[in-house]
mmCIF file of C-alpha atoms in Angstrom:
data_model
loop_
_atom_site.group_PDB
_atom_site.id
_atom_site.type_symbol
_atom_site.label_atom_id
_atom_site.label_comp_id
_atom_site.label_asym_id
_atom_site.label_seq_id
_atom_site.Cartn_x
_atom_site.Cartn_y
_atom_site.Cartn_z
ATOM 1 C CA MET A 29 70.826 110.645 1.366
ATOM 2 C CA ARG A 30 72.530 107.294 1.617
ATOM 3 C CA ASP A 31 70.822 104.365 3.205
ATOM 4 C CA ARG A 32 73.013 103.065 5.924
ATOM 5 C CA SER A 33 70.667 100.713 7.251
ATOM 6 C CA ARG A 34 72.123 97.778 5.647
ATOM 7 C CA GLY A 35 74.741 95.562 7.067
ATOM 8 C CA CYS A 36 74.594 94.355 10.683
ATOM 9 C CA ALA A 37 77.571 94.999 13.095
ATOM 10 C CA PRO A 38 78.391 98.651 11.707
ATOM 11 C CA HIS A 39 74.862 100.378 11.624
ATOM 12 C CA ARG A 40 72.823 98.342 14.425
ATOM 13 C CA ARG A 41 71.205 101.662 14.996
ATOM 14 C CA TRP A 42 71.640 104.728 12.849
ATOM 15 C CA VAL A 43 69.690 107.900 12.768
ATOM 16 C CA SER A 44 70.062 110.689 9.844
ATOM 17 C CA GLY A 45 70.554 114.205 11.175
ATOM 18 C CA ASN A 46 69.006 117.567 10.644
ATOM 19 C CA THR A 47 71.674 119.989 10.682
ATOM 20 C CA ARG A 48 68.907 122.851 10.757
ATOM 21 C CA ASN A 49 66.948 121.624 13.662
ATOM 22 C CA PRO A 50 68.870 118.614 15.068
ATOM 23 C CA GLY A 51 65.955 117.744 17.274
ATOM 24 C CA ILE A 52 63.659 117.319 14.441
ATOM 25 C CA LEU A 53 63.749 114.814 11.526
ATOM 26 C CA SER A 54 62.634 116.973 8.211
ATOM 27 C CA TRP A 55 61.284 115.169 5.005
ATOM 28 C CA GLU A 56 64.643 113.900 4.110
ATOM 29 C CA ASP A 57 65.228 112.217 7.499
ATOM 30 C CA LYS A 58 64.732 108.769 8.008
ATOM 31 C CA LEU A 59 65.361 106.405 11.029
ATOM 32 C CA TYR A 60 66.429 102.855 10.519
ATOM 33 C CA VAL A 61 66.618 100.616 13.686
ATOM 34 C CA ALA A 62 68.019 97.365 12.697
ATOM 35 C CA ASP A 63 66.981 94.142 14.674
ATOM 36 C CA PRO A 64 69.699 92.587 16.462
ATOM 37 C CA ALA A 65 68.866 89.194 15.324
ATOM 38 C CA CYS A 66 70.295 89.674 11.668
ATOM 39 C CA THR A 67 69.630 87.010 9.079
ATOM 40 C CA ALA A 68 72.363 86.741 6.616
ATOM 41 C CA GLY A 69 73.943 89.814 7.789
ATOM 42 C CA GLN A 70 70.719 91.766 6.510
ATOM 43 C CA PRO A 71 69.221 93.722 9.369
ATOM 44 C CA ARG A 72 65.287 93.670 9.591
ATOM 45 C CA ILE A 73 64.113 97.499 9.689
ATOM 46 C CA ARG A 74 61.854 97.983 12.646
ATOM 47 C CA ARG A 75 60.752 101.330 11.888
ATOM 48 C CA THR A 76 60.893 104.334 9.937
ATOM 49 C CA PHE A 77 60.617 108.054 11.665
ATOM 50 C CA PHE A 78 58.600 110.960 9.790
ATOM 51 C CA PRO A 79 58.497 114.469 9.995
ATOM 52 C CA GLY A 80 57.733 115.925 13.150
ATOM 53 C CA GLU A 81 58.928 113.477 15.326
ATOM 54 C CA THR A 82 61.625 114.236 17.890
ATOM 55 C CA LEU A 83 64.953 112.383 17.899
ATOM 56 C CA SER A 84 64.430 112.067 21.616
ATOM 57 C CA GLN A 85 61.346 109.353 20.220
ATOM 58 C CA ILE A 86 64.032 107.246 19.089
ATOM 59 C CA SER A 87 64.950 105.401 22.076
ATOM 60 C CA GLU A 88 63.254 102.363 22.947
ATOM 61 C CA PRO A 89 60.812 102.954 26.204
ATOM 62 C CA LEU A 90 61.907 99.521 28.017
ATOM 63 C CA GLU A 91 65.433 99.054 29.419
ATOM 64 C CA LEU A 92 65.074 95.386 29.414
ATOM 65 C CA ALA A 93 66.042 93.567 26.456
ATOM 66 C CA LYS A 94 63.468 92.156 24.146
ATOM 67 C CA ASP A 95 64.429 88.801 24.422
ATOM 68 C CA ALA A 96 64.086 89.229 28.212
ATOM 69 C CA GLN A 97 60.584 90.817 27.799
ATOM 70 C CA ASP A 98 59.747 87.823 26.148
ATOM 71 C CA LEU A 99 60.716 85.299 28.187
ATOM 72 C CA LEU A 100 59.177 86.796 30.948
ATOM 73 C CA PHE A 101 55.809 88.229 29.503
ATOM 74 C CA ARG A 102 55.321 87.677 25.865
ATOM 75 C CA GLU A 103 56.049 84.045 25.258
ATOM 76 C CA ALA A 104 55.720 82.601 28.742
ATOM 77 C CA ARG A 105 52.579 80.510 29.221
ATOM 78 C CA THR A 106 51.257 78.349 32.308
ATOM 79 C CA ALA A 107 52.326 74.972 32.169
ATOM 80 C CA ASN A 108 49.838 72.019 32.814
ATOM 81 C CA THR A 109 52.099 68.998 31.802
ATOM 82 C CA PHE A 110 56.025 68.898 32.627
ATOM 83 C CA SER A 111 59.015 67.018 31.443
ATOM 84 C CA GLY A 112 60.700 64.711 33.839
ATOM 85 C CA GLU A 113 63.632 67.409 34.166
ATOM 86 C CA PRO A 114 63.960 68.313 37.902
ATOM 87 C CA VAL A 115 63.916 71.636 39.631
ATOM 88 C CA SER A 116 67.077 71.579 41.788
ATOM 89 C CA GLU A 117 67.386 73.404 44.991
ATOM 90 C CA GLU A 118 70.244 75.854 43.548
ATOM 91 C CA GLN A 119 67.691 76.857 40.948
ATOM 92 C CA VAL A 120 65.259 77.507 43.535
ATOM 93 C CA ARG A 121 67.567 79.588 45.764
ATOM 94 C CA ALA A 122 68.830 81.735 42.987
ATOM 95 C CA ILE A 123 64.892 82.638 42.182
ATOM 96 C CA TYR A 124 64.593 83.513 45.752
ATOM 97 C CA ASP A 125 67.530 85.291 45.718
ATOM 98 C CA LEU A 126 66.730 87.622 43.117
ATOM 99 C CA VAL A 127 62.965 88.133 43.693
ATOM 100 C CA LYS A 128 63.572 88.985 47.629
ATOM 101 C CA TYR A 129 64.667 92.442 46.535
ATOM 102 C CA GLY A 130 60.884 92.949 45.187
ATOM 103 C CA PRO A 131 59.006 95.717 47.730
ATOM 104 C CA THR A 132 56.703 95.378 50.139
ATOM 105 C CA ALA A 133 55.145 97.617 52.800
ATOM 106 C CA MET A 134 57.546 98.261 55.404
ATOM 107 C CA ASN A 135 59.649 95.811 53.990
ATOM 108 C CA THR A 136 57.501 93.156 56.010
ATOM 109 C CA GLN A 137 57.936 90.032 53.373
ATOM 110 C CA PRO A 138 55.054 87.892 54.937
ATOM 111 C CA LEU A 139 55.696 85.236 52.154
ATOM 112 C CA ARG A 140 56.542 81.683 53.380
ATOM 113 C CA ILE A 141 57.231 78.947 50.562
ATOM 114 C CA VAL A 142 56.755 75.226 51.383
ATOM 115 C CA LEU A 143 58.257 73.041 48.596
ATOM 116 C CA LEU A 144 56.883 69.588 47.787
ATOM 117 C CA ARG A 145 59.258 67.861 45.976
ATOM 118 C CA SER A 146 58.392 63.843 46.865
ATOM 119 C CA ARG A 147 55.152 62.180 45.578
ATOM 120 C CA GLU A 148 54.183 61.498 49.185
ATOM 121 C CA SER A 149 54.445 64.967 49.943
ATOM 122 C CA ARG A 150 52.181 65.954 47.057
ATOM 123 C CA GLU A 151 49.846 63.173 47.444
ATOM 124 C CA ARG A 152 49.204 64.851 50.866
ATOM 125 C CA LEU A 153 48.004 68.240 48.764
ATOM 126 C CA VAL A 154 46.123 67.104 46.288
ATOM 127 C CA GLN A 155 43.552 65.542 48.113
ATOM 128 C CA HIS A 156 42.299 68.877 48.968
ATOM 129 C CA MET A 157 42.710 70.176 45.550
ATOM 130 C CA ALA A 158 40.087 70.557 42.672
ATOM 131 C CA GLU A 159 40.176 67.459 40.579
ATOM 132 C CA GLY A 160 41.179 69.374 37.438
ATOM 133 C CA ASN A 161 44.505 70.457 39.385
ATOM 134 C CA GLN A 162 45.445 66.989 40.660
ATOM 135 C CA ALA A 163 47.277 65.202 37.989
ATOM 136 C CA LYS A 164 49.374 67.971 36.968
ATOM 137 C CA THR A 165 50.219 68.617 40.419
ATOM 138 C CA LEU A 166 51.149 64.725 40.565
ATOM 139 C CA SER A 167 53.301 65.290 37.496
ATOM 140 C CA ALA A 168 55.042 68.437 38.428
ATOM 141 C CA PRO A 169 58.801 67.924 39.515
ATOM 142 C CA LEU A 170 58.432 71.011 42.249
ATOM 143 C CA THR A 171 54.868 72.095 43.756
ATOM 144 C CA ALA A 172 55.221 75.082 46.005
ATOM 145 C CA ILE A 173 52.493 76.027 48.504
ATOM 146 C CA LEU A 174 52.527 80.060 48.871
ATOM 147 C CA ALA A 175 51.396 81.220 52.090
ATOM 148 C CA TYR A 176 51.307 84.347 54.372
ATOM 149 C CA ASP A 177 53.065 84.641 57.763
ATOM 150 C CA SER A 178 50.066 85.865 60.033
ATOM 151 C CA GLU A 179 52.618 86.474 62.693
ATOM 152 C CA PHE A 180 55.257 88.492 60.280
ATOM 153 C CA HIS A 181 55.514 91.354 62.680
ATOM 154 C CA GLU A 182 57.825 89.021 65.084
ATOM 155 C CA LYS A 183 60.503 89.180 62.376
ATOM 156 C CA ALA A 184 60.718 92.852 62.545
ATOM 157 C CA ASP A 185 64.479 92.930 64.132
ATOM 158 C CA ARG A 186 65.246 91.077 60.648
ATOM 159 C CA PHE A 187 63.147 93.289 58.014
ATOM 160 C CA PHE A 188 63.436 96.649 59.881
ATOM 161 C CA PRO A 189 65.743 97.119 62.665
ATOM 162 C CA ASP A 190 65.505 100.587 63.005
ATOM 163 C CA ARG A 191 61.751 100.606 63.700
ATOM 164 C CA ALA A 192 61.285 96.868 64.851
ATOM 165 C CA GLN A 193 59.657 97.829 68.349
ATOM 166 C CA GLY A 194 57.210 100.415 66.589
ATOM 167 C CA ILE A 195 56.195 97.712 63.943
ATOM 168 C CA ARG A 196 55.586 95.017 66.743
ATOM 169 C CA ASP A 197 53.535 97.452 68.499
ATOM 170 C CA MET A 198 51.539 98.576 65.524
ATOM 171 C CA PHE A 199 50.433 94.932 64.423
ATOM 172 C CA SER A 200 50.533 92.899 67.890
ATOM 173 C CA SER A 201 47.386 94.593 68.833
ATOM 174 C CA SER A 202 45.167 93.838 65.812
ATOM 175 C CA ALA A 203 44.942 90.217 63.847
ATOM 176 C CA GLU A 204 42.747 91.624 61.221
ATOM 177 C CA ALA A 205 45.340 94.476 60.472
ATOM 178 C CA ARG A 206 48.086 91.698 60.325
ATOM 179 C CA ALA A 207 45.968 89.385 58.118
ATOM 180 C CA THR A 208 45.062 92.404 55.663
ATOM 181 C CA THR A 209 48.804 93.559 55.241
ATOM 182 C CA ALA A 210 50.217 90.091 55.069
ATOM 183 C CA LYS A 211 47.776 88.950 52.313
ATOM 184 C CA LEU A 212 48.333 92.043 50.237
ATOM 185 C CA ASN A 213 52.114 91.815 50.665
ATOM 186 C CA ALA A 214 52.379 88.267 50.146
ATOM 187 C CA SER A 215 50.433 88.603 47.115
ATOM 188 C CA LEU A 216 52.835 91.025 45.792
ATOM 189 C CA GLN A 217 55.833 88.582 46.399
ATOM 190 C CA ILE A 218 53.850 85.725 44.879
ATOM 191 C CA GLY A 219 53.969 87.870 41.475
ATOM 192 C CA TYR A 220 57.616 88.430 41.942
ATOM 193 C CA PHE A 221 58.071 84.630 42.535
ATOM 194 C CA LEU A 222 56.134 83.709 39.519
ATOM 195 C CA ILE A 223 58.595 86.277 37.468
ATOM 196 C CA GLY A 224 61.709 84.743 38.908
ATOM 197 C CA VAL A 225 60.544 81.263 38.173
ATOM 198 C CA ARG A 226 60.215 82.243 34.273
ATOM 199 C CA ALA A 227 63.444 84.193 34.650
ATOM 200 C CA ALA A 228 65.131 80.619 35.545
ATOM 201 C CA GLY A 229 63.709 79.295 32.267
ATOM 202 C CA LEU A 230 61.350 77.286 34.057
ATOM 203 C CA ALA A 231 57.331 77.461 33.531
ATOM 204 C CA ALA A 232 54.929 78.157 36.509
ATOM 205 C CA GLY A 233 51.698 76.973 36.890
ATOM 206 C CA PRO A 234 49.814 78.847 39.732
ATOM 207 C CA MET A 235 46.414 77.587 40.869
ATOM 208 C CA THR A 236 43.736 78.631 43.285
ATOM 209 C CA GLY A 237 41.467 75.816 42.792
ATOM 210 C CA PHE A 238 41.573 73.837 46.287
ATOM 211 C CA ASP A 239 40.197 73.996 49.835
ATOM 212 C CA ALA A 240 42.683 76.214 51.753
ATOM 213 C CA ALA A 241 41.487 75.757 54.927
ATOM 214 C CA ALA A 242 42.154 72.013 54.528
ATOM 215 C CA ILE A 243 45.583 72.465 53.155
ATOM 216 C CA ASP A 244 46.461 74.829 56.137
ATOM 217 C CA ALA A 245 45.192 72.013 58.506
ATOM 218 C CA GLU A 246 47.347 69.391 56.514
ATOM 219 C CA PHE A 247 50.562 71.469 56.398
ATOM 220 C CA PHE A 248 50.110 74.106 59.144
ATOM 221 C CA PRO A 249 48.372 72.643 62.042
ATOM 222 C CA ASN A 250 49.289 75.574 64.435
ATOM 223 C CA GLY A 251 47.641 78.071 62.160
ATOM 224 C CA ARG A 252 50.361 80.548 61.576
ATOM 225 C CA TYR A 253 50.744 79.867 58.107
ATOM 226 C CA ARG A 254 47.740 80.700 55.497
ATOM 227 C CA THR A 255 47.364 79.026 52.063
ATOM 228 C CA LEU A 256 47.215 81.834 49.195
ATOM 229 C CA VAL A 257 48.227 80.101 45.954
ATOM 230 C CA VAL A 258 49.777 76.544 44.773
ATOM 231 C CA MET A 259 52.286 76.831 42.034
ATOM 232 C CA ASN A 260 53.515 73.981 39.999
ATOM 233 C CA ILE A 261 57.033 74.571 38.824
ATOM 234 C CA GLY A 262 59.324 72.780 36.018
ATOM 235 C CA LYS A 263 59.799 72.614 32.218
ATOM 236 C CA PRO A 264 56.744 72.123 30.223
ATOM 237 C CA GLY A 265 56.150 68.753 28.691
ATOM 238 C CA ALA A 266 56.342 67.685 25.238
ATOM 239 C CA ASP A 267 52.656 67.423 24.957
ATOM 240 C CA HIS A 268 52.023 70.463 26.737
ATOM 241 C CA PRO A 269 48.846 72.103 25.096
ATOM 242 C CA GLN A 270 49.703 75.573 23.581
ATOM 243 C CA PHE A 271 45.836 77.370 23.438
ATOM 244 C CA PRO A 272 45.174 80.333 22.080
ATOM 245 C CA ARG A 273 46.395 83.186 24.417
ATOM 246 C CA LEU A 274 43.364 84.959 25.415
ATOM 247 C CA PRO A 275 43.270 88.514 24.847
ATOM 248 C CA ARG A 276 44.387 91.376 27.303
ATOM 249 C CA LEU A 277 42.808 94.288 28.211
ATOM 250 C CA ASP A 278 44.506 97.441 26.073
ATOM 251 C CA TYR A 279 46.064 100.300 27.777
ATOM 252 C CA GLU A 280 42.625 102.581 27.115
ATOM 253 C CA ASP A 281 40.784 100.119 29.169
ATOM 254 C CA VAL A 282 42.860 100.265 32.192
ATOM 255 C CA VAL A 283 44.821 103.298 32.543
ATOM 256 C CA THR A 284 43.051 106.724 33.325
ATOM 257 C CA GLU A 285 45.385 110.031 33.388
ATOM 258 C CA LEU A 286 43.816 112.842 35.590
#
């Protein structure tokens, strides 16, 4: 069998076939998957498949390109210091225009975002934050207060026109039901927003160390919005500390199949 794994462009992905049982790899068969990032024209062999493995197993389990996976998850880190590079309104609009498609129950979309760009606005915020969160918030080019709208159902004509009246009726009589729904779904949206920040090539620094009631009184005196998370956004500073990544739980620790 001729080894065709060498050479990047013509053989980025090559499978040796088994003429007797095309779906099964035999002892003579090997699968070479070349790394797209070739060095000096020579691909790195990622994996050799062995007997008993089916050809259906050769495809990558994730559709998202590996570099995008790394950008969003594996190589992304929480930022605690920031460069002086600004975060533009255009970038934030692009982030929101992407992550707004993330699902929420009944399409309620209860997240509300207040952006603090000026030092004056951030000084109003940091007086209500834990001491360890103050300096980095003042140094960030942009800080977002991520809150939920306790009266989200009033926008039902916008987010679910066909069932607007039913949604208003469902939530108008119960502040507790509104709060439960709003907290859960706004928290989902905060997760989407964080990933969107990373998709823009920026770093996010989410924080919950603050006096939420005091922030609400400072920025939302009418009581309609309730703060959930404060997030610093920007390019990491040159002195950004790279602490060792803390361990994540394994699949077996988290997932149970019945």
